[in-house]
XYZ file of C-alpha atoms in Angstrom:
698
model
C 0.000 0.000 0.000
C 1.331 3.422 -0.911
C 2.113 5.932 1.807
C -0.123 9.031 1.423
C 2.409 11.093 3.406
C 5.226 10.324 0.963
C 5.312 13.412 -1.252
C 7.655 11.867 -3.847
C 4.728 10.330 -5.710
C 4.174 13.830 -7.072
C 7.726 14.041 -8.486
C 8.828 13.186 -12.027
C 12.530 12.674 -11.262
C 13.636 9.014 -11.627
C 15.651 8.878 -8.399
C 12.836 10.386 -6.357
C 10.320 8.093 -8.045
C 12.356 5.098 -6.859
C 11.445 6.112 -3.285
C 7.815 7.102 -3.881
C 6.476 3.856 -2.379
C 8.670 3.894 0.746
C 6.882 3.993 4.121
C 9.104 6.997 4.849
C 7.311 10.366 4.751
C 9.668 11.755 2.132
C 9.658 15.290 0.835
C 11.607 16.755 -2.048
C 13.809 19.738 -1.138
C 11.399 22.651 -1.242
C 10.019 25.489 0.846
C 7.178 23.364 2.251
C 9.549 20.712 3.594
C 11.795 23.278 5.249
C 8.775 25.052 6.713
C 7.513 21.764 8.189
C 10.891 21.275 9.885
C 10.744 24.746 11.445
C 7.119 24.458 12.582
C 7.549 20.975 14.081
C 11.060 21.734 15.379
C 12.336 18.495 13.891
C 15.783 18.061 12.351
C 15.931 17.430 8.645
C 17.193 14.000 7.610
C 18.701 14.809 4.233
C 19.413 11.802 2.008
C 21.296 12.541 -1.225
C 21.887 9.945 -3.934
C 21.220 9.158 -7.570
C 19.335 6.567 -9.542
C 22.300 4.473 -10.758
C 23.986 4.277 -7.335
C 24.339 0.687 -6.087
C 24.775 1.497 -2.389
C 21.865 3.939 -2.566
C 19.732 0.977 -3.630
C 21.127 -1.166 -0.814
C 20.340 1.408 1.865
C 16.895 1.978 0.381
C 16.078 -1.728 0.478
C 17.515 -2.291 3.961
C 16.234 0.823 5.707
C 13.869 3.029 3.706
C 11.616 0.096 2.773
C 11.608 -1.189 6.356
C 8.483 -0.253 8.324
C 10.210 -0.086 11.709
C 13.054 2.106 10.472
C 10.636 4.329 8.581
C 8.591 4.783 11.765
C 11.641 6.163 13.571
C 12.457 8.458 10.660
C 8.896 9.769 10.523
C 8.634 10.300 14.275
C 11.892 12.159 14.783
C 12.703 13.885 11.473
C 11.488 15.701 8.406
C 12.875 13.444 5.680
C 14.099 15.024 2.448
C 15.328 13.063 -0.558
C 17.572 14.845 -3.097
C 18.874 13.742 -6.490
C 22.489 14.939 -6.465
C 22.504 15.102 -10.277
C 19.732 17.696 -10.327
C 20.843 19.559 -7.204
C 24.648 19.627 -7.372
C 24.504 22.866 -5.383
C 23.124 21.037 -2.353
C 25.387 18.056 -2.903
C 28.535 20.193 -3.051
C 27.655 22.002 0.166
C 26.727 18.956 2.214
C 29.549 16.773 0.874
C 31.924 19.499 2.035
C 30.192 19.647 5.394
C 30.406 15.864 5.709
C 34.168 16.016 5.186
C 34.503 18.752 7.809
C 32.388 16.906 10.364
C 33.878 13.435 9.872
C 37.374 14.066 8.507
C 36.612 11.585 5.713
C 35.744 11.812 2.037
C 32.066 11.599 1.254
C 30.118 9.709 -1.357
C 26.647 8.389 -1.995
C 24.286 7.794 -0.413
C 25.026 10.872 1.665
C 23.120 11.044 4.955
C 23.130 14.399 6.744
C 21.100 15.694 9.684
C 20.288 19.422 9.621
C 19.001 21.832 12.220
C 15.424 22.853 11.370
C 15.818 26.619 11.517
C 18.861 27.166 9.281
C 19.651 23.811 7.568
C 23.096 23.633 9.171
C 24.470 20.059 9.285
C 25.296 18.715 12.746
C 25.809 15.002 11.985
C 26.747 13.276 8.728
C 27.652 9.942 7.189
C 27.191 7.997 3.991
C 25.787 4.455 3.893
C 24.581 3.047 7.192
C 23.655 -0.669 7.416
C 20.350 -1.875 8.784
C 22.203 -3.911 11.406
C 25.462 -3.242 13.210
C 28.274 -4.461 10.906
C 31.318 -3.305 8.917
C 32.394 -1.528 12.116
C 29.388 0.797 11.794
C 26.334 1.202 14.000
C 22.945 0.336 12.552
C 20.909 3.087 10.933
C 18.277 2.754 13.660
C 20.941 3.357 16.292
C 22.043 6.454 14.391
C 18.462 7.751 14.278
C 17.999 7.331 18.025
C 21.393 8.840 18.845
C 20.855 11.889 16.640
C 17.383 12.437 18.103
C 18.773 12.289 21.634
C 21.610 14.675 20.816
C 19.228 17.151 19.187
C 16.835 17.154 22.141
C 19.445 17.231 24.914
C 22.507 19.062 23.562
C 21.150 21.981 21.576
C 23.809 24.357 22.887
C 26.608 22.052 21.691
C 24.992 21.819 18.273
C 24.687 25.612 18.029
C 28.344 26.045 18.921
C 29.436 23.458 16.368
C 27.232 25.085 13.727
C 28.799 28.495 14.290
C 32.248 27.005 13.841
C 31.205 25.076 10.722
C 29.537 28.126 9.186
C 32.694 30.137 9.728
C 34.741 27.436 7.990
C 32.316 27.286 5.045
C 32.434 31.061 4.675
C 36.236 31.059 4.632
C 36.249 28.390 1.926
C 34.432 30.756 -0.428
C 36.999 33.506 0.084
C 40.145 33.663 -2.028
C 43.066 35.992 -1.526
C 43.458 37.786 -4.830
C 46.307 40.041 -5.823
C 45.327 41.788 -9.051
C 48.968 42.666 -9.675
C 49.994 38.996 -9.710
C 51.726 37.919 -12.897
C 50.286 34.764 -14.401
C 52.908 32.413 -15.810
C 53.458 28.803 -16.864
C 54.979 27.578 -13.581
C 51.733 25.861 -12.436
C 51.752 23.867 -15.681
C 55.157 22.462 -14.801
C 54.021 21.814 -11.229
C 51.015 19.843 -12.495
C 53.313 17.843 -14.738
C 55.528 16.972 -11.768
C 52.553 15.982 -9.620
C 50.966 13.875 -12.372
C 54.184 11.935 -12.901
C 54.493 11.506 -9.151
C 51.000 10.005 -8.849
C 51.134 7.947 -12.063
C 50.724 4.186 -11.678
C 53.415 2.800 -13.997
C 52.029 -0.727 -13.710
C 48.340 -0.212 -14.513
C 47.920 3.425 -15.460
C 45.846 6.042 -13.720
C 46.705 8.515 -10.984
C 45.531 6.823 -7.800
C 45.218 3.520 -6.029
C 41.955 1.583 -6.127
C 39.224 2.564 -6.529
C 40.354 4.101 -9.808
C 38.457 6.845 -11.597
C 39.096 7.957 -15.191
C 40.129 11.564 -14.339
C 39.774 12.696 -17.951
C 41.032 16.222 -17.192
C 44.321 14.815 -15.834
C 44.796 12.659 -18.919
C 44.070 15.640 -21.154
C 46.604 17.676 -19.194
C 49.237 15.004 -19.917
C 48.555 15.144 -23.653
C 48.453 18.933 -23.749
C 51.651 19.300 -21.738
C 53.472 17.086 -24.217
C 52.129 19.131 -27.131
C 53.241 22.312 -25.372
C 56.732 20.892 -24.858
C 56.965 20.066 -28.551
C 55.908 23.588 -29.494
C 58.815 24.798 -27.399
C 61.204 22.578 -29.404
C 61.468 20.121 -26.530
C 60.082 16.652 -25.931
C 58.534 15.145 -22.820
C 57.796 11.475 -23.524
C 57.202 10.611 -19.855
C 54.139 12.828 -19.517
C 52.502 11.740 -22.763
C 53.249 8.101 -21.893
C 51.357 8.568 -18.631
C 48.268 9.790 -20.460
C 48.369 7.307 -23.330
C 49.211 4.309 -21.165
C 46.257 5.131 -18.910
C 43.939 5.389 -21.918
C 45.207 2.042 -23.218
C 44.688 0.292 -19.894
C 41.160 1.679 -19.535
C 40.230 0.770 -23.121
C 41.368 -2.813 -22.534
C 40.005 -3.011 -19.007
C 36.682 -4.202 -17.708
C 35.730 -0.583 -17.026
C 35.029 -0.445 -20.779
C 32.052 -2.313 -22.221
C 33.742 -4.424 -24.908
C 30.446 -5.444 -26.475
C 28.317 -2.304 -26.671
C 30.855 0.459 -25.989
C 30.961 3.084 -23.284
C 32.745 3.312 -19.932
C 31.518 2.428 -16.471
C 31.892 4.897 -13.616
C 35.095 3.576 -12.031
C 37.153 0.465 -11.342
C 37.065 -1.204 -7.941
C 40.587 -2.579 -8.469
C 43.895 -1.174 -9.665
C 43.840 -3.079 -12.984
C 40.655 -1.397 -14.306
C 39.151 -4.920 -14.359
C 35.980 -4.951 -12.258
C 34.001 -1.732 -12.458
C 31.202 -0.271 -10.489
C 28.837 -1.135 -13.324
C 26.839 2.072 -13.628
C 27.434 3.943 -16.892
C 27.199 7.715 -16.629
C 26.755 10.118 -19.509
C 29.215 12.609 -18.030
C 32.127 10.153 -17.838
C 31.669 9.145 -21.447
C 31.204 12.735 -22.551
C 34.630 13.559 -21.098
C 36.478 10.450 -22.274
C 35.210 10.486 -25.856
C 37.132 13.613 -26.983
C 40.264 12.496 -25.120
C 40.347 9.226 -27.075
C 39.894 11.264 -30.263
C 42.900 13.357 -29.255
C 44.899 10.217 -28.469
C 44.148 8.867 -31.964
C 45.458 12.063 -33.547
C 48.613 11.813 -31.439
C 49.333 8.106 -31.996
C 47.158 6.760 -34.826
C 46.735 3.734 -32.556
C 43.619 1.780 -33.700
C 42.760 1.030 -30.068
C 42.020 4.710 -29.473
C 39.900 5.023 -32.615
C 37.964 1.818 -31.928
C 37.254 2.924 -28.363
C 36.036 6.344 -29.450
C 33.802 4.976 -32.209
C 32.298 2.295 -29.956
C 31.554 4.885 -27.279
C 29.891 7.276 -29.719
C 27.830 4.454 -31.235
C 26.705 3.372 -27.754
C 25.559 6.916 -27.014
C 23.415 7.042 -30.151
C 22.061 3.514 -29.726
C 21.235 3.607 -26.026
C 21.434 7.124 -24.601
C 19.750 9.509 -27.052
C 16.050 10.198 -26.587
C 13.568 10.485 -29.423
C 13.352 14.185 -28.550
C 17.096 14.605 -29.118
C 18.549 15.023 -25.644
C 20.841 12.461 -24.053
C 19.730 10.395 -21.064
C 21.714 10.539 -17.831
C 22.772 7.031 -16.809
C 22.389 3.263 -16.852
C 22.046 1.533 -13.499
C 24.706 -0.696 -11.978
C 22.086 -3.288 -11.036
C 19.670 -5.513 -12.905
C 17.338 -8.058 -11.329
C 18.597 -6.816 -7.975
C 22.253 -7.717 -8.582
C 25.153 -5.468 -9.480
C 26.769 -6.389 -12.804
C 24.386 -9.261 -13.594
C 23.665 -7.862 -17.053
C 27.357 -7.859 -18.029
C 28.970 -11.056 -16.720
C 29.254 -14.498 -18.325
C 29.638 -18.180 -17.575
C 32.436 -19.787 -19.578
C 30.288 -22.570 -21.063
C 27.694 -20.027 -22.124
C 30.295 -18.122 -24.146
C 31.792 -21.286 -25.604
C 28.397 -22.470 -26.826
C 27.678 -19.160 -28.526
C 30.946 -18.845 -30.479
C 32.394 -20.761 -33.404
C 34.910 -23.418 -32.420
C 37.698 -21.635 -34.314
C 36.898 -18.242 -32.816
C 36.479 -19.249 -29.179
C 40.183 -19.849 -28.361
C 41.071 -16.426 -29.748
C 38.319 -14.681 -27.795
C 39.028 -16.678 -24.630
C 42.721 -15.799 -24.718
C 41.951 -12.152 -25.471
C 39.400 -11.673 -22.668
C 40.595 -14.012 -19.939
C 38.161 -16.901 -20.294
C 41.202 -19.191 -20.179
C 41.971 -17.749 -16.721
C 40.223 -18.001 -13.373
C 36.832 -16.345 -12.971
C 37.177 -12.692 -11.977
C 33.697 -11.737 -10.713
C 31.857 -13.872 -8.152
C 32.531 -17.147 -9.976
C 31.809 -15.692 -13.399
C 33.735 -13.784 -16.045
C 33.578 -10.084 -16.735
C 35.305 -9.238 -20.015
C 38.733 -7.676 -19.556
C 41.188 -7.558 -22.451
C 44.535 -9.111 -21.573
C 46.039 -9.265 -25.062
C 46.279 -6.802 -27.922
C 45.358 -7.635 -31.511
C 49.057 -7.781 -32.372
C 49.782 -10.231 -29.550
C 46.875 -12.436 -30.592
C 48.050 -12.410 -34.198
C 51.461 -13.678 -33.140
C 50.075 -16.373 -30.843
C 47.558 -17.753 -33.340
C 49.781 -17.218 -36.386
C 47.224 -15.048 -38.172
C 47.293 -11.544 -39.594
C 45.789 -8.716 -37.567
C 42.879 -8.346 -39.973
C 41.791 -11.938 -39.384
C 42.044 -11.484 -35.626
C 39.971 -8.305 -35.774
C 37.292 -10.062 -37.812
C 37.181 -13.001 -35.407
C 36.831 -10.714 -32.381
C 34.129 -8.707 -34.151
C 32.125 -11.866 -34.879
C 32.397 -12.953 -31.263
C 31.362 -9.592 -29.893
C 28.346 -9.427 -32.204
C 27.094 -12.839 -31.071
C 27.624 -12.118 -27.395
C 25.968 -8.713 -27.650
C 22.958 -10.247 -29.390
C 22.642 -12.740 -26.558
C 23.216 -10.098 -23.879
C 20.455 -7.951 -25.332
C 17.940 -10.689 -24.427
C 18.698 -10.206 -20.716
C 16.811 -7.953 -18.333
C 18.453 -4.580 -18.874
C 19.675 -2.257 -16.119
C 17.408 0.648 -15.369
C 17.960 3.875 -17.266
C 17.752 7.314 -15.721
C 15.967 9.148 -18.499
C 16.133 12.683 -17.185
C 18.059 15.061 -19.434
C 20.599 17.376 -17.788
C 21.920 20.462 -19.566
C 25.472 20.118 -18.274
C 25.888 16.420 -19.004
C 24.341 16.849 -22.440
C 26.807 19.619 -23.182
C 29.725 17.355 -22.267
C 28.456 14.697 -24.658
C 27.747 17.227 -27.418
C 31.396 18.271 -27.214
C 32.477 14.644 -27.398
C 30.214 13.783 -30.319
C 31.296 16.855 -32.276
C 34.952 16.028 -31.704
C 34.456 12.418 -32.808
C 32.442 13.558 -35.808
C 35.179 15.940 -36.927
C 38.133 13.663 -36.265
C 36.681 10.531 -37.847
C 34.523 12.237 -40.502
C 31.314 10.840 -39.058
C 28.443 13.178 -39.982
C 26.003 11.013 -38.019
C 27.795 11.952 -34.808
C 27.591 15.637 -35.655
C 23.899 15.236 -36.490
C 23.368 13.565 -33.112
C 25.060 16.494 -31.379
C 22.918 18.981 -33.294
C 19.741 17.179 -32.225
C 20.830 17.479 -28.605
C 21.724 21.157 -29.036
C 18.359 21.873 -30.624
C 16.610 20.053 -27.799
C 18.370 22.160 -25.172
C 17.536 25.351 -27.054
C 13.879 24.409 -27.430
C 13.239 22.824 -24.028
C 15.792 24.191 -21.563
C 16.476 27.738 -22.787
C 13.678 30.005 -21.584
C 13.577 33.797 -21.306
C 17.297 34.086 -22.067
C 18.120 31.771 -19.162
C 19.067 28.110 -18.982
C 17.278 25.459 -16.937
C 19.128 22.502 -15.482
C 16.946 19.456 -16.065
C 14.135 17.991 -18.170
C 11.886 14.977 -17.632
C 8.504 14.009 -19.076
C 7.876 17.341 -20.744
C 8.847 19.415 -17.692
C 11.947 21.624 -17.536
C 12.868 23.210 -14.235
C 15.555 24.313 -11.756
C 17.861 27.280 -12.213
C 20.884 26.168 -14.184
C 24.335 26.156 -12.585
C 27.730 27.427 -13.682
C 28.569 24.047 -15.209
C 25.454 24.123 -17.392
C 26.386 27.465 -18.941
C 30.131 26.839 -19.189
C 29.873 23.371 -20.707
C 27.194 24.493 -23.151
C 29.246 27.469 -24.320
C 32.165 25.145 -25.036
C 29.857 22.654 -26.785
C 28.479 25.294 -29.143
C 31.976 26.445 -30.066
C 32.885 22.833 -30.771
C 29.815 22.405 -32.963
C 30.632 25.576 -34.896
C 33.883 23.878 -35.901
C 31.732 21.201 -37.549
C 29.071 23.392 -39.178
C 29.039 27.157 -39.039
C 25.711 28.665 -37.961
C 25.220 32.379 -37.284
C 22.241 31.715 -35.021
C 24.280 29.334 -32.870
C 27.043 31.908 -32.550
C 24.448 34.403 -31.322
C 23.248 31.856 -28.767
C 26.837 31.352 -27.615
C 27.134 35.119 -27.072
C 23.917 35.130 -25.035
C 25.199 32.284 -22.871
C 28.547 34.017 -22.354
C 26.823 37.267 -21.401
C 24.623 35.396 -18.924
C 27.713 33.775 -17.409
C 29.190 37.191 -16.733
C 26.013 38.918 -15.593
C 24.651 36.103 -13.403
C 27.668 34.160 -12.113
C 30.794 36.327 -12.088
C 32.275 37.484 -8.817
C 32.922 41.060 -9.885
C 34.962 41.830 -6.772
C 37.282 38.837 -6.485
C 37.089 37.297 -9.957
C 35.925 33.869 -11.026
C 32.413 32.469 -11.146
C 30.109 31.234 -8.412
C 28.509 27.830 -8.864
C 25.032 29.330 -8.507
C 23.560 32.437 -10.112
C 23.040 35.726 -8.308
C 19.270 35.063 -8.094
C 19.558 31.431 -6.949
C 17.912 30.069 -3.799
C 19.893 31.202 -0.761
C 21.677 28.258 0.864
C 24.105 27.994 3.778
C 27.040 28.530 1.412
C 27.536 30.013 -2.037
C 30.424 28.010 -3.389
C 33.115 29.101 -5.812
C 35.473 26.274 -6.581
C 38.497 25.950 -8.850
C 39.161 22.221 -8.530
C 37.984 19.370 -10.733
C 35.920 16.559 -9.285
C 33.968 13.923 -11.216
C 33.362 16.607 -13.813
C 35.617 19.396 -15.070
C 35.596 22.542 -12.976
C 33.071 25.082 -14.205
C 35.475 27.978 -13.731
C 38.072 26.175 -15.835
C 35.687 25.345 -18.665
C 34.192 28.842 -18.566
C 37.663 30.411 -18.771
C 38.664 28.216 -21.743
C 35.438 28.849 -23.624
C 35.331 32.594 -22.908
C 38.942 32.912 -24.010
C 38.205 31.248 -27.339
C 35.048 33.288 -27.847
C 36.887 36.467 -26.874
C 39.618 35.829 -29.432
C 37.094 34.879 -32.116
C 35.043 38.051 -31.570
C 37.895 40.314 -30.404
C 35.798 41.034 -27.307
C 37.927 42.086 -24.349
C 35.011 41.680 -21.890
C 35.388 37.935 -22.152
C 39.177 38.065 -22.039
C 39.103 40.270 -18.946
C 36.786 37.784 -17.207
C 39.263 35.011 -18.024
C 42.200 36.937 -16.576
C 40.253 37.750 -13.415
C 39.268 34.095 -13.023
C 42.842 32.882 -13.380
C 44.098 35.425 -10.850
C 41.359 34.417 -8.413
C 42.398 30.777 -8.832
C 46.148 31.332 -8.821
C 46.611 30.262 -5.207
C 44.684 27.049 -5.869
C 46.616 25.951 -8.913
C 49.919 26.866 -7.336
C 49.157 24.770 -4.264
C 47.109 21.922 -5.773
C 47.889 21.962 -9.474
C 46.983 18.316 -10.121
C 43.313 18.872 -9.213
C 42.972 22.093 -11.220
C 43.725 20.687 -14.672
C 40.666 22.249 -16.318
C 41.825 25.683 -15.160
C 45.368 24.933 -16.250
C 44.120 24.401 -19.799
C 42.868 27.990 -19.660
C 46.115 29.206 -18.084
C 48.081 27.550 -20.888
C 46.044 29.463 -23.477
C 46.410 32.688 -21.507
C 50.203 32.437 -21.282
C 50.465 31.480 -24.944
C 47.182 32.542 -26.601
C 45.641 30.045 -28.962
C 45.063 30.136 -32.693
C 41.788 31.025 -34.428
C 41.487 29.934 -38.061
C 38.611 31.074 -40.259
C 38.257 29.442 -43.649
C 36.256 31.145 -46.403
C 35.462 29.491 -49.688
C 33.113 27.147 -51.587
C 31.626 24.347 -49.512
C 33.467 21.421 -51.096
C 36.881 23.044 -50.855
C 36.138 24.124 -47.303
C 35.484 20.514 -46.374
C 38.871 19.438 -47.751
C 40.736 22.128 -45.827
C 38.764 21.498 -42.658
C 39.367 17.746 -42.844
C 43.069 18.486 -43.102
C 42.893 20.597 -39.950
C 40.999 17.833 -38.136
C 43.828 15.333 -38.616
C 46.192 17.348 -36.407
C 46.261 17.415 -32.617
C 46.067 21.156 -31.942
C 44.463 21.598 -28.508
C 44.856 25.396 -28.454
C 43.551 26.005 -31.988
C 40.041 26.276 -33.411
C 39.050 26.216 -37.076
C 35.767 27.563 -38.425
C 34.740 27.012 -42.052
C 32.285 29.643 -43.300
C 30.687 29.097 -46.696
C 30.953 31.963 -49.176
C 27.154 32.129 -49.289
C 27.014 33.114 -45.602
C 27.699 36.513 -44.093
C 29.005 36.081 -40.541
C 28.321 38.787 -37.950
C 30.768 41.523 -37.012
C 33.687 41.437 -36.400
C 34.087 38.174 -38.309
C 32.535 39.725 -41.390
C 35.871 41.319 -42.247
C 37.063 37.818 -43.210
C 35.815 38.232 -46.762
C 35.532 35.418 -49.339
C 38.480 35.164 -51.694
C 38.654 34.273 -55.350
C 38.776 30.572 -54.471
C 39.517 29.695 -50.824
C 41.633 31.177 -48.082
C 42.527 30.730 -44.437
C 42.550 33.727 -42.100
C 44.790 32.879 -39.139
C 45.142 34.845 -35.923
C 47.505 33.731 -33.182
C 46.280 35.408 -30.055
C 45.716 39.034 -31.028
C 48.157 38.940 -33.933
C 46.766 38.193 -37.394
C 48.862 36.643 -40.141
C 48.578 37.159 -43.902
C 45.799 35.032 -45.442
C 46.806 31.657 -46.855
C 45.476 30.665 -50.284
C 47.276 27.381 -50.945
C 46.396 24.094 -49.255
C 50.081 23.160 -49.270
C 50.924 26.358 -47.430
C 48.009 25.695 -45.057
C 49.384 22.236 -44.359
C 52.843 23.639 -43.686
C 51.384 26.087 -41.177
C 49.421 23.370 -39.379
C 52.531 21.218 -39.179
C 54.405 24.129 -37.618
C 51.770 24.195 -34.859
C 51.420 20.429 -34.469
C 53.454 18.291 -32.051
C 53.477 15.517 -34.664
C 52.735 11.813 -34.318
C 53.996 10.112 -31.175
C 55.015 6.460 -31.284
C 56.256 4.290 -28.464
C 56.240 0.524 -28.006
C 53.775 0.567 -25.117
C 51.358 2.772 -27.049
C 51.327 0.957 -30.399
C-alpha cells in the first residue's frame, strides 16, 4: 500500500520516483519541507543519492523500505530526498560539510542531519547498514542517537554550527592580488605531480578505486604538445596519459560489447568496475580518445572512441534529441548481472575456431574474476593475438568482431539495467562536445547530427527567457541552471561551430557568455560562483576551482570565454578570463593536479591560442577542414564559413576570396591570409606536435 504522506509520488525525477512507495514520509527539497521542519522543530534527515547508485539501492532496500526504520524516521525527522545530479549545489555544500564533520571523504548515499531553523548540518555519514556491521552502528541506532543529541545538547549543536559556518564562509573567500603575474609555472608543477601520482604498472593517478580523471589525462597530452611547441620533448608525460587510456580501453571498465565506460574500477587493474554507466564520464572520455588517436594513430584509441559514440546514439539519445543521464549498476537486484558471463555459455555461442582467440583475449582461459563468473577484460592486444595464433591482424579483428556481435545479441535478451531518463543540460553539453569532436576527427556526420539534435533540444526545451534550466523529464523543464550548465554548453556550441558554421548558434553562444558574466561572475574577487546571483539562498555560495567527477566550471568557462573572446575580439570575455585565473592562482599553485581544467585555460592565456577562419566554396572548405581535423592542436580552433554566408561583425571582415583562403590569428596577432592548401598544411605542421610512437602505445 502506498504511503499518502510520501510526497515523492508527485515528483517526475527518476531517483525520487524510486522512493515514492517507501513507508518513509519523504519530501523533495522545497520550501514546504523546510517550513515543516521549522514548525515541528524536527531536524531534517537529508538523504542525497542518484538513480544508478548501487549502495543507494542497498540502503533503500535495507532501511527506507523497512516499516520499523521508517517509523523512527517519521517520528523524529522531516525526511528530504535529493537527487544529487539535479541539485549539485546542495550536494557540493553537504559533501563538504560531511568532510569537515567526519574528517573523511564523502560519497553516496550521503546522509546528513540538519538543524530545522537554518539547515546547518550537525551530523553526517554515507551508507549506514540496517544492522550493526562493517564496524558501523545500525541506521536505527544512528536515528535514536541523533534524536537524543538534538533534544538534549542543543547548545553544543549551536556552537558546532557556528564554527562550521565560519569554515564554510572562509572556503568561499580567495586571496586575490590583481597585480599577480600569471605564468606557466603551475603547468610544470602539475606535470611533476601527475608523474608523481602515475601508476606505472596499470595506469591512472591513484590507487583503487580508480576513476578515469579525464582532465588529468588531457593535461598530460596537452603538456606534451606544449613541450613540442617549445622545441622540446617530454615522452614521460605523454606516456602517462596514453598508457592510462590504453589500460582503460582494454580493461573491464570499458564495455567491450556495446561500448561506453563504467563509472570507475574497484581494483587497480581497471578490471571490475562499479557497473553504472554515466553520460558525463563518457562525454569527457570520448574527446580524449579522439585526441589520443590524432597523437598516436593507434587503432585502439579510434575503436574505443567509435564504440563509445555508437553506444551513445544507440542507447542514450532520446527520441526528442537530448541524451539520457545514466544506466544503473544493477539488474534483477544484482550489481553487474547484465554484463557477466559463464564460460560454457560463451563457448556455446561462439564458433569453435573463434572461441580460443576470444578466450585468450578476454581471460576466459583464466580463473573467474567476478563472483565465480567472467567479466570481459582484455589481456592481449590484436598484435599479440596475431602472433600467438599465427594469423594476420585483420583476421584477428574479424574473429573478435564476430564474437562480440554474437555475445551482444545474446546479452540484449537479458533484463536490462534501469535507465535514468532525465536530461541534464550540463551532461548533455559534455556529450555534445564529445560527439562533435568524434564527428570531426573521424569524418562521421552522423555523430555531428546527433550532437545537433541534442543542441536543438536544449535550445527548445531548456532555454527560456534568455536563461538556462538545469533538467528535463517528461515534458517538464525546471531548476535554475548552474555554472557548469552554462560553461559546458558554451564550449559545446563552439565545438559544434567547428563542424558546421551557424550564425544563429554563434548568437546563442554570445547570449550564454553574457549570462555567465552577468549572473555568475564574482565582480569583486574574480571567477564564477557555482550558482547564479538570483539562486535560492543556501548555507554557502560556493566558488570552486578544482575538478571533481566533472571538469571545474570555472576552468571550462575560462577556456570557452577565451576562445570566444579571441574569435570576436571582445575584451570583456578576455578580462573575465584573466580575473578568473588570478582568483584561482593560489589554488593551482598549491594543488595543481586537481585544477587541470583551469590549467588548460592558463596555458592558453600564457600562450594565446590560434583562431582559423576558412572562407570558400563548400566542397573546398570541407577538404581544408578535414586536413585541420587530422592534427592534434588543442589550443587552436578552425571555423569554415561558406561563401554564401555573411558572418556577424567582427568576423565579417574575413571576406571570401577568389577561391579559398585561411585567415589565421595567433592570439591578437593576425597573419597574412593563406590561399594554398600546401601552405596551409605547412602552417598546421608548424603548430602540431606531430605523431607520437612508443612501443607501449602501439
